[in-house]
PDB file of C-alpha atoms in Angstrom:
ATOM      1  CA  MET A 171     -50.099  22.865  32.182  1.00 38.00           C
ATOM      2  CA  LEU A 172     -50.213  21.257  28.490  1.00 41.00           C
ATOM      3  CA  ALA A 173     -47.502  22.470  26.103  1.00 46.00           C
ATOM      4  CA  ALA A 174     -48.702  24.413  23.377  1.00 56.00           C
ATOM      5  CA  ASN A 175     -49.021  22.177  19.745  1.00 84.00           C
ATOM      6  CA  ARG A 176     -48.902  23.551  16.043  1.00 90.00           C
ATOM      7  CA  LEU A 177     -52.939  23.549  15.952  1.00 94.00           C
ATOM      8  CA  ASP A 178     -53.174  26.090  18.604  1.00 93.00           C
ATOM      9  CA  ASN A 179     -53.464  29.300  15.971  1.00 93.00           C
ATOM     10  CA  ILE A 180     -56.220  27.235  13.821  1.00 96.00           C
ATOM     11  CA  GLN A 181     -59.012  29.143  14.209  1.00 95.00           C
ATOM     12  CA  LEU A 182     -61.567  26.432  12.938  1.00 97.00           C
ATOM     13  CA  PHE A 183     -60.445  24.613  16.290  1.00 97.00           C
ATOM     14  CA  ALA A 184     -60.604  27.127  18.744  1.00 95.00           C
ATOM     15  CA  SER A 185     -63.412  25.640  20.316  1.00 95.00           C
ATOM     16  CA  LEU A 186     -61.932  22.371  20.841  1.00 96.00           C
ATOM     17  CA  ALA A 187     -59.926  21.382  24.536  1.00 95.00           C
ATOM     18  CA  PRO A 188     -56.232  21.648  24.465  1.00 93.00           C
ATOM     19  CA  GLU A 189     -55.725  17.753  24.751  1.00 94.00           C
ATOM     20  CA  GLU A 190     -58.280  17.569  21.469  1.00 95.00           C
ATOM     21  CA  ARG A 191     -56.020  19.390  19.613  1.00 95.00           C
ATOM     22  CA  ARG A 192     -53.085  17.869  20.802  1.00 94.00           C
ATOM     23  CA  ASN A 193     -54.743  14.508  20.027  1.00 95.00           C
ATOM     24  CA  LEU A 194     -55.717  15.569  16.476  1.00 96.00           C
ATOM     25  CA  GLU A 195     -52.176  16.902  15.906  1.00 96.00           C
ATOM     26  CA  LYS A 196     -51.380  13.137  15.930  1.00 95.00           C
ATOM     27  CA  ARG A 197     -53.803  12.035  13.739  1.00 96.00           C
ATOM     28  CA  CYS A 198     -52.644  14.963  10.708  1.00 97.00           C
ATOM     29  CA  ARG A 199     -49.971  14.606   8.361  1.00 96.00           C
ATOM     30  CA  TRP A 200     -47.233  17.157   8.412  1.00 97.00           C
ATOM     31  CA  ARG A 201     -45.208  18.647   5.581  1.00 97.00           C
ATOM     32  CA  ARG A 202     -43.035  22.083   4.791  1.00 97.00           C
ATOM     33  CA  TYR A 203     -43.444  23.569   1.456  1.00 97.00           C
ATOM     34  CA  ARG A 204     -40.954  26.101  -0.174  1.00 97.00           C
ATOM     35  CA  SER A 205     -41.635  29.545  -1.274  1.00 95.00           C
ATOM     36  CA  ASN A 206     -43.414  29.024  -4.562  1.00 92.00           C
ATOM     37  CA  GLU A 207     -43.724  25.065  -4.439  1.00 96.00           C
ATOM     38  CA  GLN A 208     -46.736  24.014  -5.823  1.00 95.00           C
ATOM     39  CA  ILE A 209     -49.134  22.125  -3.013  1.00 96.00           C
ATOM     40  CA  LEU A 210     -52.111  21.145  -4.976  1.00 95.00           C
ATOM     41  CA  ASP A 211     -53.173  20.921  -8.490  1.00 93.00           C
ATOM     42  CA  LYS A 212     -56.052  21.929 -10.217  1.00 92.00           C
ATOM     43  CA  ASP A 213     -58.301  18.345 -10.691  1.00 90.00           C
ATOM     44  CA  SER A 214     -56.019  16.375  -8.773  1.00 92.00           C
ATOM     45  CA  ASP A 215     -57.684  13.575  -6.981  1.00 90.00           C
ATOM     46  CA  ASP A 216     -55.967  14.576  -3.340  1.00 93.00           C
ATOM     47  CA  HIS A 217     -59.179  15.038  -1.083  1.00 96.00           C
ATOM     48  CA  ASP A 218     -57.370  16.098   2.218  1.00 97.00           C
ATOM     49  CA  VAL A 219     -58.133  19.151   3.996  1.00 98.00           C
ATOM     50  CA  TYR A 220     -54.844  21.349   4.609  1.00 98.00           C
ATOM     51  CA  PHE A 221     -54.431  23.511   7.730  1.00 98.00           C
ATOM     52  CA  VAL A 222     -52.096  26.315   7.518  1.00 97.00           C
ATOM     53  CA  ALA A 223     -49.829  26.369  10.905  1.00 96.00           C
ATOM     54  CA  GLU A 224     -47.190  28.718   9.545  1.00 96.00           C
ATOM     55  CA  GLY A 225     -46.848  30.780   6.259  1.00 96.00           C
ATOM     56  CA  GLN A 226     -49.115  31.979   3.621  1.00 95.00           C
ATOM     57  CA  VAL A 227     -50.646  30.052   0.492  1.00 96.00           C
ATOM     58  CA  GLN A 228     -52.534  31.390  -2.663  1.00 93.00           C
ATOM     59  CA  ILE A 229     -55.357  29.857  -4.295  1.00 93.00           C
ATOM     60  CA  VAL A 230     -55.073  30.310  -7.836  1.00 90.00           C
ATOM     61  CA  ASN A 231     -56.448  29.140 -11.147  1.00 87.00           C
ATOM     62  CA  TYR A 232     -55.783  29.504 -14.890  1.00 81.00           C
ATOM     63  CA  SER A 233     -57.612  30.949 -17.729  1.00 74.00           C
ATOM     64  CA  MET A 234     -57.503  29.230 -21.221  1.00 73.00           C
ATOM     65  CA  THR A 235     -54.427  31.266 -22.435  1.00 72.00           C
ATOM     66  CA  GLY A 236     -52.668  30.411 -19.220  1.00 74.00           C
ATOM     67  CA  ARG A 237     -53.307  33.462 -17.338  1.00 75.00           C
ATOM     68  CA  GLU A 238     -53.168  33.203 -13.201  1.00 78.00           C
ATOM     69  CA  ILE A 239     -56.153  34.439 -11.571  1.00 80.00           C
ATOM     70  CA  ALA A 240     -55.993  34.723  -7.833  1.00 81.00           C
ATOM     71  CA  LEU A 241     -58.822  33.715  -6.052  1.00 84.00           C
ATOM     72  CA  ALA A 242     -57.490  33.909  -2.398  1.00 87.00           C
ATOM     73  CA  ARG A 243     -54.714  34.461  -0.207  1.00 89.00           C
ATOM     74  CA  LEU A 244     -54.680  32.495   3.062  1.00 95.00           C
ATOM     75  CA  GLN A 245     -52.751  33.461   6.240  1.00 95.00           C
ATOM     76  CA  ALA A 246     -51.535  31.104   9.216  1.00 96.00           C
ATOM     77  CA  GLY A 247     -54.275  30.103  10.997  1.00 96.00           C
ATOM     78  CA  SER A 248     -56.496  29.149   8.043  1.00 97.00           C
ATOM     79  CA  PHE A 249     -57.950  25.881   6.230  1.00 97.00           C
ATOM     80  CA  PHE A 250     -58.490  24.876   2.586  1.00 97.00           C
ATOM     81  CA  GLY A 251     -59.297  21.759   0.844  1.00 96.00           C
ATOM     82  CA  GLU A 252     -62.596  21.501   2.519  1.00 96.00           C
ATOM     83  CA  LEU A 253     -64.974  21.393  -1.286  1.00 95.00           C
ATOM     84  CA  ALA A 254     -63.209  18.142  -2.041  1.00 95.00           C
ATOM     85  CA  ALA A 255     -63.444  16.769   1.504  1.00 96.00           C
ATOM     86  CA  ILE A 256     -67.293  17.221   1.493  1.00 95.00           C
ATOM     87  CA  ASP A 257     -68.592  15.957  -1.977  1.00 95.00           C
ATOM     88  CA  GLY A 258     -65.494  13.561  -3.323  1.00 94.00           C
ATOM     89  CA  GLN A 259     -64.931  15.768  -6.779  1.00 94.00           C
ATOM     90  CA  PRO A 260     -61.511  16.564  -8.100  1.00 93.00           C
ATOM     91  CA  ARG A 261     -59.715  19.937  -6.978  1.00 93.00           C
ATOM     92  CA  SER A 262     -61.438  22.987  -8.138  1.00 90.00           C
ATOM     93  CA  ALA A 263     -58.058  25.033  -8.012  1.00 92.00           C
ATOM     94  CA  SER A 264     -54.555  24.852  -7.217  1.00 94.00           C
ATOM     95  CA  VAL A 265     -52.701  26.076  -4.297  1.00 96.00           C
ATOM     96  CA  VAL A 266     -49.124  27.525  -4.059  1.00 95.00           C
ATOM     97  CA  ALA A 267     -46.990  28.420  -1.253  1.00 96.00           C
ATOM     98  CA  VAL A 268     -46.379  32.297  -1.181  1.00 93.00           C
ATOM     99  CA  GLU A 269     -43.513  31.693   1.585  1.00 95.00           C
ATOM    100  CA  PRO A 270     -42.488  28.987   3.653  1.00 97.00           C
ATOM    101  CA  CYS A 271     -44.966  26.974   4.935  1.00 96.00           C
ATOM    102  CA  LEU A 272     -45.748  24.497   7.404  1.00 97.00           C
ATOM    103  CA  LEU A 273     -49.163  22.599   6.849  1.00 97.00           C
ATOM    104  CA  ALA A 274     -51.046  19.609   8.429  1.00 97.00           C
ATOM    105  CA  SER A 275     -53.157  17.773   6.329  1.00 97.00           C
ATOM    106  CA  ALA A 276     -56.210  15.495   7.722  1.00 97.00           C
ATOM    107  CA  SER A 277     -57.794  12.591   5.412  1.00 97.00           C
ATOM    108  CA  PRO A 278     -61.774  13.248   4.393  1.00 97.00           C
ATOM    109  CA  SER A 279     -62.923  10.858   6.868  1.00 97.00           C
ATOM    110  CA  LEU A 280     -61.074  12.308   9.878  1.00 97.00           C
ATOM    111  CA  PHE A 281     -62.314  15.874   8.715  1.00 98.00           C
ATOM    112  CA  ILE A 282     -66.195  14.823   8.393  1.00 97.00           C
ATOM    113  CA  ASP A 283     -65.741  13.204  11.799  1.00 97.00           C
ATOM    114  CA  LEU A 284     -64.672  16.449  13.506  1.00 97.00           C
ATOM    115  CA  VAL A 285     -67.264  18.270  11.792  1.00 97.00           C
ATOM    116  CA  THR A 286     -69.976  15.853  13.095  1.00 97.00           C
ATOM    117  CA  ARG A 287     -68.427  15.368  16.291  1.00 96.00           C
ATOM    118  CA  TYR A 288     -67.686  19.327  17.405  1.00 97.00           C
ATOM    119  CA  PRO A 289     -70.650  21.842  16.700  1.00 97.00           C
ATOM    120  CA  GLY A 290     -68.052  24.466  16.591  1.00 97.00           C
ATOM    121  CA  VAL A 291     -65.951  22.944  13.725  1.00 97.00           C
ATOM    122  CA  ALA A 292     -69.150  22.463  11.924  1.00 97.00           C
ATOM    123  CA  ARG A 293     -70.068  26.313  12.441  1.00 97.00           C
ATOM    124  CA  GLY A 294     -66.633  27.133  11.379  1.00 97.00           C
ATOM    125  CA  VAL A 295     -66.671  25.179   8.465  1.00 97.00           C
ATOM    126  CA  LEU A 296     -70.128  26.550   7.427  1.00 97.00           C
ATOM    127  CA  ALA A 297     -68.804  30.271   7.777  1.00 96.00           C
ATOM    128  CA  LYS A 298     -65.927  29.629   5.569  1.00 95.00           C
ATOM    129  CA  LEU A 299     -68.412  27.986   2.596  1.00 95.00           C
ATOM    130  CA  CYS A 300     -70.362  31.472   3.214  1.00 95.00           C
ATOM    131  CA  GLY A 301     -67.533  33.175   2.798  1.00 91.00           C
ATOM    132  CA  ILE A 302     -66.865  31.400  -0.466  1.00 88.00           C
ATOM    133  CA  VAL A 303     -69.962  32.179  -2.172  1.00 91.00           C
ATOM    134  CA  ARG A 304     -69.758  35.458  -1.262  1.00 91.00           C
ATOM    135  CA  SER A 305     -66.652  36.289  -2.563  1.00 83.00           C
ATOM    136  CA  CYS A 306     -67.624  34.516  -6.035  1.00 82.00           C
ATOM    137  CA  ASP A 307     -70.560  36.712  -5.906  1.00 82.00           C
ATOM    138  CA  GLU A 308     -68.344  39.929  -5.683  1.00 80.00           C
ATOM    139  CA  ARG A 309     -66.164  38.732  -8.054  1.00 78.00           C
ATOM    140  CA  ILE A 310     -68.971  37.800 -10.495  1.00 80.00           C
ATOM    141  CA  MET A 311     -70.461  41.338 -10.044  1.00 80.00           C
ATOM    142  CA  ASP A 312     -66.952  43.176 -10.623  1.00 76.00           C
ATOM    143  CA  LEU A 313     -66.169  41.126 -13.969  1.00 76.00           C
ATOM    144  CA  SER A 314     -69.841  41.553 -14.984  1.00 77.00           C
ATOM    145  CA  THR A 315     -69.897  45.494 -14.464  1.00 76.00           C
ATOM    146  CA  LEU A 316     -66.518  46.391 -14.403  1.00 82.00           C
ATOM    147  CA  GLY A 317     -63.836  47.073 -16.634  1.00 88.00           C
ATOM    148  CA  ALA A 318     -60.087  45.902 -16.588  1.00 89.00           C
ATOM    149  CA  VAL A 319     -58.797  49.469 -15.448  1.00 91.00           C
ATOM    150  CA  GLN A 320     -61.633  49.760 -12.791  1.00 90.00           C
ATOM    151  CA  ARG A 321     -60.848  46.398 -11.461  1.00 89.00           C
ATOM    152  CA  VAL A 322     -57.287  47.437 -10.888  1.00 91.00           C
ATOM    153  CA  TYR A 323     -58.134  50.548  -9.219  1.00 92.00           C
ATOM    154  CA  LEU A 324     -60.787  48.453  -6.686  1.00 89.00           C
ATOM    155  CA  GLU A 325     -57.845  46.288  -5.813  1.00 89.00           C
ATOM    156  CA  LEU A 326     -55.788  48.921  -5.122  1.00 93.00           C
ATOM    157  CA  LEU A 327     -58.422  50.229  -2.737  1.00 91.00           C
ATOM    158  CA  ARG A 328     -58.845  46.760  -1.192  1.00 88.00           C
ATOM    159  CA  LEU A 329     -54.830  46.900  -0.367  1.00 90.00           C
ATOM    160  CA  GLY A 330     -55.260  50.020   1.097  1.00 90.00           C
ATOM    161  CA  ARG A 331     -55.181  50.549   5.281  1.00 90.00           C
ATOM    162  CA  GLU A 332     -55.584  53.698   6.984  1.00 89.00           C
ATOM    163  CA  ASP A 333     -52.325  55.137   8.902  1.00 86.00           C
ATOM    164  CA  ALA A 334     -52.500  56.845  11.871  1.00 83.00           C
ATOM    165  CA  SER A 335     -53.248  60.230  10.020  1.00 85.00           C
ATOM    166  CA  GLY A 336     -56.620  58.780   8.278  1.00 84.00           C
ATOM    167  CA  GLN A 337     -54.624  58.509   4.737  1.00 87.00           C
ATOM    168  CA  LEU A 338     -55.023  55.405   2.899  1.00 91.00           C
ATOM    169  CA  LEU A 339     -51.807  53.670   2.713  1.00 92.00           C
ATOM    170  CA  ILE A 340     -50.606  50.621   0.558  1.00 92.00           C
ATOM    171  CA  ALA A 341     -47.383  49.899   2.765  1.00 89.00           C
ATOM    172  CA  LYS A 342     -46.230  47.229   0.288  1.00 88.00           C
ATOM    173  CA  LEU A 343     -47.158  46.680  -2.802  1.00 90.00           C
ATOM    174  CA  PRO A 344     -47.426  43.673  -4.500  1.00 87.00           C
ATOM    175  CA  THR A 345     -45.947  42.863  -7.919  1.00 88.00           C
ATOM    176  CA  HIS A 346     -47.601  43.887 -10.940  1.00 91.00           C
ATOM    177  CA  LYS A 347     -48.207  40.162 -11.609  1.00 85.00           C
ATOM    178  CA  THR A 348     -50.192  39.679  -8.532  1.00 85.00           C
ATOM    179  CA  ILE A 349     -52.339  42.625  -8.776  1.00 89.00           C
ATOM    180  CA  ALA A 350     -53.289  41.592 -12.562  1.00 87.00           C
ATOM    181  CA  SER A 351     -53.952  38.105 -10.979  1.00 81.00           C
ATOM    182  CA  ARG A 352     -56.453  39.187  -8.413  1.00 81.00           C
ATOM    183  CA  ALA A 353     -57.982  41.870 -11.035  1.00 85.00           C
ATOM    184  CA  SER A 354     -58.220  39.222 -13.714  1.00 82.00           C
ATOM    185  CA  THR A 355     -56.355  41.590 -16.167  1.00 87.00           C
ATOM    186  CA  THR A 356     -52.554  41.914 -17.229  1.00 87.00           C
ATOM    187  CA  ARG A 357     -49.676  43.332 -15.892  1.00 88.00           C
ATOM    188  CA  GLU A 358     -49.253  46.112 -18.756  1.00 92.00           C
ATOM    189  CA  THR A 359     -52.740  47.220 -17.502  1.00 92.00           C
ATOM    190  CA  VAL A 360     -51.708  47.204 -13.885  1.00 93.00           C
ATOM    191  CA  ALA A 361     -48.872  49.175 -14.544  1.00 93.00           C
ATOM    192  CA  ARG A 362     -50.965  51.779 -16.879  1.00 93.00           C
ATOM    193  CA  SER A 363     -53.368  52.312 -14.482  1.00 94.00           C
ATOM    194  CA  ILE A 364     -50.777  53.036 -11.440  1.00 94.00           C
ATOM    195  CA  SER A 365     -48.577  55.234 -13.866  1.00 93.00           C
ATOM    196  CA  GLN A 366     -52.091  57.064 -14.749  1.00 92.00           C
ATOM    197  CA  LEU A 367     -52.915  57.416 -11.061  1.00 94.00           C
ATOM    198  CA  THR A 368     -49.403  58.849  -9.960  1.00 93.00           C
ATOM    199  CA  ALA A 369     -49.406  61.608 -13.078  1.00 93.00           C
ATOM    200  CA  ALA A 370     -52.620  62.343 -12.104  1.00 93.00           C
ATOM    201  CA  ASN A 371     -51.199  62.786  -8.273  1.00 92.00           C
ATOM    202  CA  ILE A 372     -54.254  60.651  -7.092  1.00 94.00           C
ATOM    203  CA  MET A 373     -51.315  58.379  -6.016  1.00 93.00           C
ATOM    204  CA  ALA A 374     -47.802  58.708  -5.131  1.00 93.00           C
ATOM    205  CA  LYS A 375     -44.743  56.400  -4.283  1.00 91.00           C
ATOM    206  CA  HIS A 376     -44.401  55.872  -0.681  1.00 90.00           C
ATOM    207  CA  GLY A 377     -41.327  53.584  -0.113  1.00 90.00           C
ATOM    208  CA  ASP A 378     -42.197  50.368  -0.997  1.00 89.00           C
ATOM    209  CA  GLY A 379     -45.704  51.208  -1.375  1.00 91.00           C
ATOM    210  CA  LEU A 380     -48.241  53.741  -2.582  1.00 93.00           C
ATOM    211  CA  LEU A 381     -50.196  56.501  -0.588  1.00 93.00           C
ATOM    212  CA  VAL A 382     -53.371  57.669  -1.649  1.00 93.00           C
ATOM    213  CA  ARG A 383     -53.790  61.184  -2.076  1.00 91.00           C
ATOM    214  CA  ASP A 384     -57.127  61.578  -3.385  1.00 92.00           C
ATOM    215  CA  ARG A 385     -59.234  58.326  -1.705  1.00 90.00           C
ATOM    216  CA  GLU A 386     -62.726  59.933  -2.850  1.00 90.00           C
ATOM    217  CA  LYS A 387     -61.526  60.454  -6.832  1.00 91.00           C
ATOM    218  CA  LEU A 388     -60.027  56.866  -6.824  1.00 92.00           C
ATOM    219  CA  GLU A 389     -63.346  55.614  -5.326  1.00 89.00           C
ATOM    220  CA  LYS A 390     -65.186  57.277  -7.751  1.00 88.00           C
ATOM    221  CA  LEU A 391     -63.092  56.273 -10.542  1.00 88.00           C
ATOM    222  CA  ALA A 392     -63.546  52.515  -9.370  1.00 86.00           C
ATOM    223  CA  GLY A 393     -67.199  52.746  -9.521  1.00 78.00           C
ATOM    224  CA  ALA A 394     -67.604  54.779 -12.560  1.00 52.00           C
ATOM    225  CA  LEU A 395     -69.795  53.027 -15.496  1.00 36.00           C
ATOM    226  CA  ALA A 396     -67.828  51.711 -18.374  1.00 36.00           C
ATOM    227  CA  GLY A 397     -66.503  54.269 -20.548  1.00 38.00           C
ATOM    228  CA  GLU A 398     -66.334  56.758 -17.778  1.00 41.00           C
ATOM    229  CA  LEU A 399     -62.345  56.539 -17.684  1.00 37.00           C
ATOM    230  CA  GLY A 400     -61.213  56.915 -21.522  1.00 40.00           C
ATOM    231  CA  GLY A 401     -60.686  60.947 -20.333  1.00 40.00           C
ATOM    232  CA  ASP A 402     -57.846  62.805 -18.459  1.00 42.00           C
ATOM    233  CA  LEU A 403     -57.688  61.430 -15.014  1.00 43.00           C
ATOM    234  CA  SER A 404     -56.452  64.877 -13.895  1.00 39.00           C
ATOM    235  CA  ARG A 405     -59.615  66.494 -14.289  1.00 39.00           C
TER     236      ARG A 405
END
């Protein structure tokens, strides 16, 4: 029986035989990154594809004023960098290690060879590209139709998970900076929005996180038309 290798948890390679993953592991370059270390810079000419064997990374971009905008957070088992490998263009975003990471990287030629040779890998890449398009469509819709406060509410709903009793719980609340980055707004707006929700008893502090006391009301506020959030939230 073959010993496990570091690519076994990469979902893209689930269809490969163990020996094929072992051979691929030897052809990849491996590197560890510290928490908050920059992995890739936007507009760089690095065209490799990266596989997250351990840790988490965040895909980020920056506005003209320098505000950080979080595009995605990728867990162990994910991959990134496929766009530059496919079209040969500079990087479209930066990538930062959220926590200590172990990454494998494959050259564009190796990546294209994998996509060409293995149908399962090709389907995985196509599914990832479809997900990017759908995510961009959703973000464009949010930015076009929702105000900054509504986007914060929507992000809080997305962060929530139902507990055993069916209540929506954010077990560990990200920093205001992180939420602001995901909602494309400022930390001050995030702090003010959460303060308003807790004052209105729609949310309450729960350890390191937040408990949604009135999910229906929060959903209505997140989906309200522009201008409807100016009143007293406790009504």
